Short mmCIF file of C-alpha atoms and ligand atoms in Angstrom, two decimals:
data_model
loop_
_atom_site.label_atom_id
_atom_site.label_comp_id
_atom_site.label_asym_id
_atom_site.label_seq_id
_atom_site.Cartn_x
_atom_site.Cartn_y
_atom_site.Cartn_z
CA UNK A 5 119.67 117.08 93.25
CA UNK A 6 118.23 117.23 96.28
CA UNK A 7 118.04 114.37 98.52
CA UNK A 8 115.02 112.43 98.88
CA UNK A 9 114.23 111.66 102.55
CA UNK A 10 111.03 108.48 102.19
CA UNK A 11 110.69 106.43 99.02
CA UNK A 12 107.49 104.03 98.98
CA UNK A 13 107.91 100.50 97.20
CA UNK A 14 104.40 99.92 95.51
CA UNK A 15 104.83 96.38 93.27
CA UNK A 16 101.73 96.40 91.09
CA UNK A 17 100.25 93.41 89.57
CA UNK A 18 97.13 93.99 87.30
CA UNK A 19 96.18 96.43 89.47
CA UNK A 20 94.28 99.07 87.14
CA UNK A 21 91.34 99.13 88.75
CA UNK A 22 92.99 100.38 91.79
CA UNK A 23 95.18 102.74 90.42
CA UNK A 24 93.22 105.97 90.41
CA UNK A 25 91.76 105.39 93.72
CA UNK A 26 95.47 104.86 94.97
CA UNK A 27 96.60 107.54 93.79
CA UNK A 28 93.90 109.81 95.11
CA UNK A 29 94.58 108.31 98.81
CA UNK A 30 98.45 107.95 98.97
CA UNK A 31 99.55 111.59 97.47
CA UNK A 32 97.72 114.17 100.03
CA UNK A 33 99.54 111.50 102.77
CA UNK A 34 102.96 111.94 100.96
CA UNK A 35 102.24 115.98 100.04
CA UNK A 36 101.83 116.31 104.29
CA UNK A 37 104.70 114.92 105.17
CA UNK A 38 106.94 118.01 104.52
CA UNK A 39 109.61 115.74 102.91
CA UNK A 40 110.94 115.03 99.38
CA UNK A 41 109.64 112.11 98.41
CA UNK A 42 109.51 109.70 95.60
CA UNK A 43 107.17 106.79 94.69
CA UNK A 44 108.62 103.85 93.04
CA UNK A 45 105.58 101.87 90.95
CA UNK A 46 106.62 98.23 89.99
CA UNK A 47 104.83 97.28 87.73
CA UNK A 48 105.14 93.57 87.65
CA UNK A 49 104.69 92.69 84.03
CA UNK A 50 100.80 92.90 84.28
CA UNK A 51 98.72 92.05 81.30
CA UNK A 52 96.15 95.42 82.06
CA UNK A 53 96.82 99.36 81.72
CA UNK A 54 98.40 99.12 85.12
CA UNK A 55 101.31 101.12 83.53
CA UNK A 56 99.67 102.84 81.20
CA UNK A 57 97.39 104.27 84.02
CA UNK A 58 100.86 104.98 85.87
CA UNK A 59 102.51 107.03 83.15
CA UNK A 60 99.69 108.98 82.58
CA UNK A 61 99.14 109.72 86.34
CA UNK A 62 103.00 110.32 86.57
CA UNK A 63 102.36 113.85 84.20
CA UNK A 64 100.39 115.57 86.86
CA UNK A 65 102.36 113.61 89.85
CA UNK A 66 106.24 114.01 89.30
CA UNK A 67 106.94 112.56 92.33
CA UNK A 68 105.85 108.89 90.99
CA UNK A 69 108.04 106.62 88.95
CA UNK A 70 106.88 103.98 87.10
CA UNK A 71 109.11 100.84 86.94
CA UNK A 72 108.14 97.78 84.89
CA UNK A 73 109.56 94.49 84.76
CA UNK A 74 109.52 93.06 81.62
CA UNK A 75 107.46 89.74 82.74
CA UNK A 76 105.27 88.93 86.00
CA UNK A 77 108.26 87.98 88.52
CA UNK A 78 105.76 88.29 91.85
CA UNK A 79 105.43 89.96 94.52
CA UNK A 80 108.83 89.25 96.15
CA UNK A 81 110.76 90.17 92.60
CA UNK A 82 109.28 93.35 92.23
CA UNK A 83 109.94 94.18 95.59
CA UNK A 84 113.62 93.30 95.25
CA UNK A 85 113.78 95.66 91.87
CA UNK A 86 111.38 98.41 93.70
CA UNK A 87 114.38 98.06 96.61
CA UNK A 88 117.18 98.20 94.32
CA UNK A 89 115.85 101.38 92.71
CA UNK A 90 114.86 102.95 95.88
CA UNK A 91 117.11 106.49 96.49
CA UNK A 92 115.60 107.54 99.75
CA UNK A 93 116.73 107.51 103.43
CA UNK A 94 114.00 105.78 104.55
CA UNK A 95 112.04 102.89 102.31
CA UNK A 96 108.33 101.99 102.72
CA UNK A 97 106.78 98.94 101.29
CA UNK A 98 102.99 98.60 100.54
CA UNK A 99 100.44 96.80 98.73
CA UNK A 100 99.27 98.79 96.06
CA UNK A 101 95.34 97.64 97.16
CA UNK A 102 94.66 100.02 100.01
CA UNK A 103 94.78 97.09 102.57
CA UNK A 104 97.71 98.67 103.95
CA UNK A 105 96.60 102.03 104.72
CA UNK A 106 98.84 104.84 103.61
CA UNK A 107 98.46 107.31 106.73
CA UNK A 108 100.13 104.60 108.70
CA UNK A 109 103.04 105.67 106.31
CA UNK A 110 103.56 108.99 108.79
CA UNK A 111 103.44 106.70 111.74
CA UNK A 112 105.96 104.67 110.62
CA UNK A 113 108.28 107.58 109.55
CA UNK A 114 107.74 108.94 112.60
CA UNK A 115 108.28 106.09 114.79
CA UNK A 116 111.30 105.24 113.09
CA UNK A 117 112.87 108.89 113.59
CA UNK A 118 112.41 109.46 116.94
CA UNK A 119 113.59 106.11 118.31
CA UNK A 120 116.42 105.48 115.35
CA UNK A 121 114.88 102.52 114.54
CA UNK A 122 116.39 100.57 111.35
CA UNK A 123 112.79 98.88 110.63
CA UNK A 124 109.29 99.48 111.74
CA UNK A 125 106.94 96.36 110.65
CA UNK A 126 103.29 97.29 109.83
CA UNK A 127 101.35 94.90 112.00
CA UNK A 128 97.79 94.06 111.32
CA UNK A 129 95.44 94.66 114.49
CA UNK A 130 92.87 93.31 112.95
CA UNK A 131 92.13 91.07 109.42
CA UNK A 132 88.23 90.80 109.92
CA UNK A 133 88.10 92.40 106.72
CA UNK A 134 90.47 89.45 104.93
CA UNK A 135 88.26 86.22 103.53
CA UNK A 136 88.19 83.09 106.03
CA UNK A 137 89.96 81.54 103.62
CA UNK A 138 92.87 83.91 103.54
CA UNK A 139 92.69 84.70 107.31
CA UNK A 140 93.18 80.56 107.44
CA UNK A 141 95.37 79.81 105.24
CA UNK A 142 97.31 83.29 106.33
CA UNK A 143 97.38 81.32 110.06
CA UNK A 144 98.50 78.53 108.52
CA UNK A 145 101.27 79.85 107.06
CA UNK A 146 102.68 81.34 110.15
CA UNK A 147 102.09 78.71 111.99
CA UNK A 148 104.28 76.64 109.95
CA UNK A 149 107.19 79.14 109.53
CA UNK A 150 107.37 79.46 113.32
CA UNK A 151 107.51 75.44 113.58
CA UNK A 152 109.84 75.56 111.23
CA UNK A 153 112.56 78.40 111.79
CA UNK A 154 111.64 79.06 115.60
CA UNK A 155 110.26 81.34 117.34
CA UNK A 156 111.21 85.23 115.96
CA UNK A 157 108.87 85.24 113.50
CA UNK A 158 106.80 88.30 113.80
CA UNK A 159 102.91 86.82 113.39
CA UNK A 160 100.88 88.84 111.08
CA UNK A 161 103.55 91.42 109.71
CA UNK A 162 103.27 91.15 106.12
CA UNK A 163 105.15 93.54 103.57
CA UNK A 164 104.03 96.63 105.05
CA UNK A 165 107.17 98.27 106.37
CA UNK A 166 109.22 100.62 106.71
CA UNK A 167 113.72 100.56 106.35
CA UNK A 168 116.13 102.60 106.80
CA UNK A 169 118.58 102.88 103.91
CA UNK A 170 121.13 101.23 105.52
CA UNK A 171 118.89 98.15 106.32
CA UNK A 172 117.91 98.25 102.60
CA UNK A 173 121.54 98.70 101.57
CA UNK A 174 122.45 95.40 103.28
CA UNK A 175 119.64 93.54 102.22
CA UNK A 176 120.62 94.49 98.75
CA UNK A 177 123.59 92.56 98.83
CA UNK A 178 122.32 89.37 100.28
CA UNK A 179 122.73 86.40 98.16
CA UNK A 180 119.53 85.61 98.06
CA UNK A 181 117.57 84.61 94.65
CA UNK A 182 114.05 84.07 95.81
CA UNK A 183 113.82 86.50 99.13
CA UNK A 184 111.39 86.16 101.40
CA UNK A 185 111.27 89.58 103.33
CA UNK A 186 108.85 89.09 106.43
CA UNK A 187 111.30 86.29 107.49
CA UNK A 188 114.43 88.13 105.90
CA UNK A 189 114.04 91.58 107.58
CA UNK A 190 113.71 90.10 110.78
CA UNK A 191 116.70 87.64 110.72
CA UNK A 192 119.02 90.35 110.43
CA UNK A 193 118.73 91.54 113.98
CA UNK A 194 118.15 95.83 113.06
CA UNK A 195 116.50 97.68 115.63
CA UNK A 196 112.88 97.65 115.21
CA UNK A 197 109.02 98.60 116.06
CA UNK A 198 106.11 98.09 114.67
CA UNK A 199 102.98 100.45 114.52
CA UNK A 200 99.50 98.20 114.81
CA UNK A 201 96.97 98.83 111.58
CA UNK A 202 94.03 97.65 110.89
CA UNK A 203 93.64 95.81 107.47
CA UNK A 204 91.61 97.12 105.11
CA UNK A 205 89.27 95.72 102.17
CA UNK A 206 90.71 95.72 98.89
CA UNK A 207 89.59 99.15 97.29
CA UNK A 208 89.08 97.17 93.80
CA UNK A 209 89.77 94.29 91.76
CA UNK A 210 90.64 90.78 92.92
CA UNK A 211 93.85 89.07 94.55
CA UNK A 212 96.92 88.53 92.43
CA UNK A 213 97.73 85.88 95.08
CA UNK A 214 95.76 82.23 94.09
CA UNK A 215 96.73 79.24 96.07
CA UNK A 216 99.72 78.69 93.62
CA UNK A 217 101.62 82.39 94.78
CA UNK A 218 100.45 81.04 98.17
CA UNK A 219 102.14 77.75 97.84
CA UNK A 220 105.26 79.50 95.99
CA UNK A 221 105.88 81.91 98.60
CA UNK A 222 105.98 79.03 101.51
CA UNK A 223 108.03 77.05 99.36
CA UNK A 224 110.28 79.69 99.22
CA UNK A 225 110.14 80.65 102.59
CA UNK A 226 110.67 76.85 104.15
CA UNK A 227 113.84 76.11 101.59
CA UNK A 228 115.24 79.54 102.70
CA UNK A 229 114.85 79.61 106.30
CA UNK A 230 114.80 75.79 107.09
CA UNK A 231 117.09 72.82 106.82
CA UNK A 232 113.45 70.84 106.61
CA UNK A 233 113.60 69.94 102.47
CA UNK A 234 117.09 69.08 102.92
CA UNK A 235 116.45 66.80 105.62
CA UNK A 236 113.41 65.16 103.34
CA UNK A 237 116.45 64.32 100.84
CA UNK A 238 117.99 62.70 104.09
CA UNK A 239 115.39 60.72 105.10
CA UNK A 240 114.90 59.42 100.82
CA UNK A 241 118.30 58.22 101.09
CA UNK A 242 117.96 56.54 104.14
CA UNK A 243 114.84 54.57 102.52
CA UNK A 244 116.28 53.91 99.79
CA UNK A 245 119.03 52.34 100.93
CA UNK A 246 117.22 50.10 103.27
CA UNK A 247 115.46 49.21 99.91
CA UNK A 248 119.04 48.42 98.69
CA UNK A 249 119.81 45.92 102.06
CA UNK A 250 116.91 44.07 100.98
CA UNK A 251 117.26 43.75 97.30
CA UNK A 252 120.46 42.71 98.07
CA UNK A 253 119.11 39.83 100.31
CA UNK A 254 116.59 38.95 97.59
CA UNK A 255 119.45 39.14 94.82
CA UNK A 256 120.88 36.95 96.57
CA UNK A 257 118.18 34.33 97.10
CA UNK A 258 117.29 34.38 93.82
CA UNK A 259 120.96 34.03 92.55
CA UNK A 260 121.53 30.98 94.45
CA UNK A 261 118.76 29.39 92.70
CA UNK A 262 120.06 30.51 89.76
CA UNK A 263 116.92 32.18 88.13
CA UNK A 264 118.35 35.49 87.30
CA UNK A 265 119.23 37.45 84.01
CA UNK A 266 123.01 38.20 83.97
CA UNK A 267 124.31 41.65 85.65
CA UNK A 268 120.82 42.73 86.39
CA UNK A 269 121.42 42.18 90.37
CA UNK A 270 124.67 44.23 90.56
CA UNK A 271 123.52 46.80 87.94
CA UNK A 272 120.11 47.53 89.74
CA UNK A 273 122.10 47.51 93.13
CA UNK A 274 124.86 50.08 92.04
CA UNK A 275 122.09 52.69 91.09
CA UNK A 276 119.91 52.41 94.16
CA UNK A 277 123.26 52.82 96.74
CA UNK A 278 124.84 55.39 94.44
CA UNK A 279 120.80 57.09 94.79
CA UNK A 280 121.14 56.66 98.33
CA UNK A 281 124.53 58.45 99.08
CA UNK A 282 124.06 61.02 97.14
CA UNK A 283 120.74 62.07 98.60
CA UNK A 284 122.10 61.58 102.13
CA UNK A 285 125.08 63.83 101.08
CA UNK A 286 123.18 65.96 99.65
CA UNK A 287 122.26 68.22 103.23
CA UNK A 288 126.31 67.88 104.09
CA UNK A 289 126.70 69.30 101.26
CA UNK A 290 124.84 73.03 102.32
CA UNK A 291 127.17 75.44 103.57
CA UNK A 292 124.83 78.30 104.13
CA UNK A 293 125.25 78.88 107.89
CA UNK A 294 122.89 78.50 110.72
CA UNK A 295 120.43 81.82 111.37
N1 LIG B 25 101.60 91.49 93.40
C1 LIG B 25 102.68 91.58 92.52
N2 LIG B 25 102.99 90.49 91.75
C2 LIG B 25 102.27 89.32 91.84
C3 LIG B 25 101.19 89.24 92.75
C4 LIG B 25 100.88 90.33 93.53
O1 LIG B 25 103.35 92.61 92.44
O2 LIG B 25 102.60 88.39 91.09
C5 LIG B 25 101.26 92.67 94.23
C6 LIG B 25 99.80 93.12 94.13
O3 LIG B 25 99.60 93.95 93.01
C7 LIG B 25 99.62 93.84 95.45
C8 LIG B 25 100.50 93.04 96.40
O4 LIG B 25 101.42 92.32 95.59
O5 LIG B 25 100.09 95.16 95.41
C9 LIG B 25 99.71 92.08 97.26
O6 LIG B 25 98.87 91.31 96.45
P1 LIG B 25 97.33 91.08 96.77
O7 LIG B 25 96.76 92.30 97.41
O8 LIG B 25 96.63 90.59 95.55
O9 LIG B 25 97.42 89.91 97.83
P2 LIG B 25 96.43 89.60 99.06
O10 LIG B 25 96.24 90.90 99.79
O11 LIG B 25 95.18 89.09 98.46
O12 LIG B 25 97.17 88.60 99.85
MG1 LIG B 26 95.71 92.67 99.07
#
């Protein structure tokens, strides 16, 4: 078989109405390159003819594989299964919407080839085409992450990249369940670059990201990358046993005058400072090292 040099990651929720014009725009891009290539579809258990649409494209396109996961995992997910199914040298992710634009593909490839780069991030030159409301809450988001991890996180790089295959082989065997990839990649310390685009409207449809993907993906991202939740555990414990001191000093008061039902003092007591220590052992008890 021969080998395939550039393999493009395209996770795929509900996306039919994009489909054809995808299609349409990514395959001349691919067809110039000059390479073997294959396209890896995830279809991320969407409810429409996403993969329908995909199969039947696939007969006139043998270059594009459809891969469907049984139930909508997001965006991450089908970007870890995409990755894990991957064969080529070099591994591009994109959004299957047109935002990213797929002639930056050849920039990338190229980029990446003559300066044996590992990874070269797609970063957005402009987002005047993105809603305030995304733009915002987009700034927001990195804003946070940076506050929270420090400073190497790359503003505005979303999942528009490219990897080498050894990049991709060692992300592969992280442990991680829920990965967050614009704050994974870069933690790994690969060469890189990064080739400016500017972001484009979506070509159809609506976001598959609401506020609740939103809110997932920074949960994700701040209980991966930060010691922050952990600490919040901390801090309960800490509380709560103050709360403990004084209910003590109260059980006590009232004890003396002799107003109390029998064992309720020491019972409640126990389960408040057994609360306490084990949410303030609870952060001694990570082990994942430092990044
Ligand atoms: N996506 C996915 N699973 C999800 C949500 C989104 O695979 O649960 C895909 C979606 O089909 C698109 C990409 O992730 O290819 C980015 O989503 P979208 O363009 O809707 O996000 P936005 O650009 O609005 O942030
Ligand atoms: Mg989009």
């Amino acid at each position: 078989m021969e080998t395939i040099v550039l393999s493009v990651v395209v996770p795929m929720y509900n996306e039919e109405a994009v489909v054809p014009a995808l299609v349409a725009r990514l395959r001349p891009v691919l067809d110039g390159l000059g390479v073997p290539y294959e396209v890896v579809a995830v279809d991320d258990g969407s409810a429409d003819r996403t993969a329908a649409l995909l199969l039947q494209h696939g007969r006139a396109w043998p270059e594009l594989r459809l891969l469907k996961l049984r139930r909508n995992s997001g965006h991450q997910a089908a970007l870890t299964a995409g990755l894990h199914r991957s064969r080529g040298d070099w591994v591009v992710s994109i959004d299957a919407d047109l935002q990213d634009p797929p002639e930056t593909i050849a920039e990338m490839l190229a980029l990446a080839r003559e300066r044996h780069l590992d990874v070269v991030y797609g970063v957005r030159a402009d987002r005047s085409t993105d809603t305030p409301f995304k733009r915002y809450t987009a700034g927001a988001y990195y804003r946070l992450m940076r506050r929270l991890i420090g400073g190497d996180v790359p503003a505005q790089a979303g999942d528009f990249r490219l990897l080498s295959r050894e990049a991709v082989d060692v992300l592969k065997v992280l442990p991680e369940r829920t990965p967050v990839y614009r704050l994974l990649v870069p933690s790994l310390g690969f060469t890189s670059g990064s080739v400016p685009y500017v972001r484009e409207q979506r070509a159809a449809g609506e976001t598959k990201y609401p506020l609740r993907k939103m809110v997932a993906l920074a949960w994700d991202s701040a209980a991966d990358f930060s010691a922050a939740p952990l600490r919040i555990a901390t801090w309960l414990g800490a509380l709560t046993f103050l709360a403990c001191l004084a209910l003590t000093a109260f059980g006590i008061v009232v004890w003396a005058n002799g107003t109390v039902i029998p064992g309720w003092t020491s019972l409640f007591l126990a389960v408040l400072l057994l609360a306490a220590v084990q949410l303030i052992c609870y952060e001694l008890g990570d082990v994942t090292p430092p990044r």
